Coordinates of C-alpha atoms and ligand atoms in Angstrom, one line a residue:
M192 CA 114.1 39.5 -95.9
L193 CA 116.9 36.9 -95.5
T194 CA 115.7 33.3 -95.5
I195 CA 118.1 30.5 -94.3
Y196 CA 117.2 27.0 -95.4
G197 CA 118.9 24.5 -93.1
A198 CA 119.1 22.5 -89.9
Y199 CA 121.2 23.3 -86.9
R200 CA 122.7 19.8 -87.1
S201 CA 124.3 20.5 -90.5
R202 CA 126.8 22.8 -92.2
A203 CA 124.1 25.5 -91.8
T204 CA 125.6 26.2 -88.3
R205 CA 128.2 28.4 -90.1
T206 CA 125.5 30.6 -91.5
Y207 CA 123.4 30.7 -88.3
W208 CA 126.5 31.6 -86.3
L209 CA 127.4 34.5 -88.7
A210 CA 123.7 35.7 -88.8
Y211 CA 123.8 35.9 -84.9
E212 CA 127.2 37.7 -85.0
L213 CA 125.8 40.2 -87.4
G214 CA 122.5 40.6 -85.6
L215 CA 120.5 39.8 -88.7
D216 CA 116.8 39.6 -88.8
F217 CA 116.2 36.3 -90.7
K218 CA 113.6 33.6 -91.2
S219 CA 114.8 30.0 -90.7
V220 CA 113.2 27.4 -92.9
P221 CA 113.9 23.9 -91.4
V222 CA 115.1 21.5 -94.1
L223 CA 116.3 18.1 -92.9
Q224 CA 119.0 16.0 -94.6
A225 CA 117.1 13.4 -96.7
R226 CA 119.4 10.7 -95.3
R227 CA 117.9 11.2 -91.9
L228 CA 114.5 10.1 -93.0
D229 CA 113.2 6.6 -93.9
N230 CA 111.1 7.9 -96.8
P231 CA 112.0 11.5 -97.7
L232 CA 109.6 11.5 -100.7
A233 CA 106.6 10.4 -98.7
A234 CA 103.7 12.8 -98.8
D235 CA 103.8 13.4 -95.1
A236 CA 107.7 13.7 -94.9
P237 CA 109.0 16.9 -93.4
V238 CA 110.7 19.3 -95.8
N239 CA 114.0 17.8 -96.7
T240 CA 116.9 18.0 -99.1
L241 CA 115.0 15.9 -101.7
S242 CA 111.7 17.8 -101.4
P243 CA 110.8 19.2 -104.9
D244 CA 110.1 22.7 -103.4
F245 CA 113.6 22.7 -101.8
L246 CA 115.3 21.5 -105.0
K247 CA 113.9 24.6 -106.7
V248 CA 116.0 26.6 -104.2
N249 CA 119.2 24.4 -104.3
P250 CA 119.2 21.9 -107.1
M251 CA 122.2 20.2 -105.4
G252 CA 119.8 19.1 -102.6
Q253 CA 122.1 20.4 -99.9
I254 CA 121.8 22.7 -96.9
P255 CA 122.4 25.5 -96.2
A256 CA 121.0 27.7 -98.9
I257 CA 119.8 31.3 -98.6
D258 CA 117.3 33.5 -100.3
D259 CA 118.5 37.1 -99.6
D260 CA 115.8 39.4 -100.9
G261 CA 115.4 37.2 -104.0
F262 CA 119.1 36.5 -104.4
V263 CA 119.6 32.7 -104.0
V264 CA 123.0 31.3 -102.9
F265 CA 124.1 27.9 -102.0
E266 CA 127.6 26.7 -100.8
S267 CA 127.9 27.6 -97.1
L268 CA 131.3 29.4 -97.3
A269 CA 130.1 31.5 -100.3
I270 CA 126.9 32.3 -98.4
N271 CA 128.9 33.6 -95.4
L272 CA 131.3 35.7 -97.5
H273 CA 128.3 37.2 -99.2
L274 CA 126.5 38.0 -96.0
A275 CA 129.6 39.5 -94.3
K276 CA 130.5 41.7 -97.3
K277 CA 126.9 42.8 -97.7
H278 CA 126.5 43.9 -94.0
G279 CA 130.0 45.2 -93.5
G280 CA 131.4 46.0 -90.0
P281 CA 134.3 44.3 -88.3
L282 CA 133.4 40.8 -89.6
A283 CA 133.7 41.8 -93.2
P284 CA 137.0 42.1 -95.1
A285 CA 138.1 45.7 -95.0
T286 CA 140.5 45.6 -98.0
L287 CA 141.0 43.6 -101.1
E288 CA 143.9 41.7 -99.4
E289 CA 141.6 40.7 -96.4
D290 CA 139.0 39.6 -98.9
T291 CA 141.5 37.5 -100.8
L292 CA 142.8 36.0 -97.5
A293 CA 139.3 35.2 -96.3
T294 CA 138.6 33.4 -99.6
M295 CA 142.0 31.6 -99.5
W296 CA 141.6 30.3 -96.0
S297 CA 138.0 29.3 -96.6
F298 CA 139.1 27.3 -99.7
F299 CA 142.0 25.9 -97.7
A300 CA 139.8 24.6 -94.9
V301 CA 137.2 23.1 -97.2
T302 CA 139.7 21.4 -99.5
S303 CA 142.5 20.4 -97.1
I304 CA 140.6 19.8 -93.8
E305 CA 136.9 19.2 -94.2
T306 CA 136.9 15.6 -95.6
E307 CA 139.2 14.2 -92.9
A308 CA 137.6 16.2 -90.1
L309 CA 134.2 14.9 -91.1
R310 CA 135.6 11.3 -90.8
I311 CA 136.5 12.1 -87.2
S312 CA 133.1 13.7 -86.5
S313 CA 131.3 10.7 -88.0
A314 CA 133.3 8.3 -85.9
A315 CA 132.4 10.3 -82.8
A316 CA 128.7 10.5 -83.8
S317 CA 128.5 6.8 -84.3
G318 CA 130.0 6.1 -80.9
T319 CA 132.9 4.2 -82.3
L320 CA 135.8 6.3 -81.1
D321 CA 136.9 3.7 -78.6
T322 CA 136.7 0.7 -80.9
D323 CA 139.6 -0.6 -82.9
D324 CA 137.9 0.6 -86.1
G325 CA 137.2 4.0 -84.7
K326 CA 140.8 4.4 -83.5
A327 CA 142.0 3.4 -86.9
V328 CA 139.8 6.1 -88.5
I329 CA 141.1 8.8 -86.1
A330 CA 144.7 7.8 -86.6
A331 CA 144.4 7.9 -90.4
A332 CA 142.5 11.1 -90.5
S333 CA 144.8 12.8 -88.0
R334 CA 147.8 11.8 -90.1
L335 CA 146.3 13.4 -93.1
L336 CA 145.4 16.5 -91.1
E337 CA 148.9 17.0 -89.8
R338 CA 150.2 19.1 -92.6
P339 CA 147.2 21.5 -92.9
F340 CA 147.1 21.8 -89.1
K341 CA 150.8 22.6 -89.0
V342 CA 150.3 25.4 -91.6
L343 CA 147.2 26.7 -89.8
D344 CA 148.8 26.6 -86.4
A345 CA 151.9 28.5 -87.6
H346 CA 149.7 31.1 -89.2
L347 CA 147.6 31.6 -86.1
G348 CA 150.7 31.7 -83.9
K349 CA 151.8 34.8 -85.9
A350 CA 148.5 36.4 -86.8
G351 CA 146.1 35.4 -84.1
F352 CA 143.2 35.4 -86.5
I353 CA 142.6 33.9 -90.0
A354 CA 142.4 36.8 -92.4
A355 CA 142.9 40.1 -90.5
D356 CA 144.0 41.5 -87.2
R357 CA 140.5 40.8 -85.8
F358 CA 137.9 38.1 -85.8
T359 CA 136.1 38.0 -89.2
V360 CA 133.9 35.8 -91.3
A361 CA 137.0 33.8 -92.3
D362 CA 137.4 32.7 -88.6
I363 CA 133.8 31.4 -88.7
N364 CA 134.3 29.6 -92.0
V365 CA 137.5 27.9 -90.9
A366 CA 136.5 27.2 -87.2
E367 CA 133.3 25.5 -88.3
I368 CA 135.3 23.1 -90.4
V369 CA 138.1 22.5 -87.9
R370 CA 135.4 21.8 -85.2
Y371 CA 134.6 18.5 -86.9
A372 CA 138.0 17.2 -86.0
Q373 CA 137.7 18.2 -82.3
P374 CA 136.9 14.6 -81.0
A375 CA 140.6 13.8 -82.1
T376 CA 141.9 15.4 -78.8
A377 CA 145.5 14.2 -79.3
L378 CA 145.6 16.0 -82.6
F379 CA 144.7 19.3 -81.0
D380 CA 147.2 18.7 -78.1
A381 CA 149.9 19.0 -80.8
F382 CA 148.6 22.3 -82.1
P383 CA 148.2 24.8 -79.2
N384 CA 147.6 27.9 -81.4
I385 CA 144.7 26.2 -83.2
T386 CA 143.3 25.0 -79.8
A387 CA 143.5 28.5 -78.2
W388 CA 141.9 30.2 -81.3
L389 CA 139.1 27.6 -81.5
D390 CA 138.3 27.9 -77.8
A391 CA 138.1 31.7 -78.1
A392 CA 135.9 31.5 -81.2
Q393 CA 133.6 29.0 -79.5
A394 CA 133.3 31.2 -76.4
R395 CA 131.7 34.0 -78.4
P396 CA 128.1 34.7 -77.5
A397 CA 126.9 34.2 -81.1
F398 CA 128.5 30.7 -81.2
R399 CA 127.0 29.8 -77.8
K400 CA 123.6 31.0 -79.0
M401 CA 123.8 28.9 -82.2
W402 CA 125.0 25.9 -80.2
E403 CA 122.1 26.2 -77.7
V404 CA 119.6 26.1 -80.6
R405 CA 121.5 23.2 -82.1
A406 CA 121.4 21.2 -78.8
A407 CA 117.6 21.7 -78.7
E408 CA 117.1 20.4 -82.2
A409 CA 116.2 16.7 -82.6
A410 CA 119.3 14.6 -83.2
Ligands
GSH661 N1 129.8 22.2 -100.0 C1 128.5 22.3 -99.4 C2 128.1 21.0 -98.8 C3 126.7 21.0 -98.2 C4 126.2 19.7 -97.6 O1 126.8 18.6 -98.0 N2 125.3 19.7 -96.7 C5 124.8 18.5 -96.2 C6 124.3 18.7 -94.7 S1 125.7 19.1 -93.7 C7 123.5 18.1 -96.9 O2 122.7 18.9 -97.2 N3 123.4 16.8 -97.3 C8 122.2 16.3 -98.0 C9 121.7 15.1 -97.4 O3 122.3 14.4 -96.6 O4 120.6 14.7 -97.8 C10 128.4 23.5 -98.5 O5 129.4 23.8 -97.8 O6 127.3 24.1 -98.4

């Protein structure tokens, strides 16, 4: 049995999306981010990233993590690469080259895009996008995202997808990182190939299903 520890308002969305794409039978164990709770160590606190039982699963105290028939993995992108390769089919890399490209673009997204994209998503979540401070955050993050977006946009213009001639796990890994920057609409206006690729990814039934469950989860 596959157990996914996470929350739909967290990086676990990547794994839930993939699990829906693959049609996996899984158990979801809700684990909240400790920072969302006043007293995460209180006896009556819901299971969270600082709960002793969860720290036995992921000593980093972060979601998502999985227990796949006793094989425990943390780090969302590694989890997704593992699940795709284990279950095969069109979402999995079909060759060593596709596997390497899926790894390369996943690392690219997490090292060159995620930090700045999260700044944009945090500004949007805190409702400060229209303030001077919020505009300054968006401008600074957008400037730093210009180079990786240029590289990604050129790649998608030629290839259409991230690591193969079809939608794969690599598209999910990269799309779920690029999504955090979406509130910076002017940035996306400058990169039409990224915009078209992300729109198509987010129109997939498995993304929509994940997004519906996320919307129903307490903010
Ligand atoms: N690099 C890790 C980062 C995981 C991470 O930071 N997750 C956040 C939620 S999105 C978390 O669990 N934070 C702990 C907390 O806020 O208490 C991954 O991709 O899995």
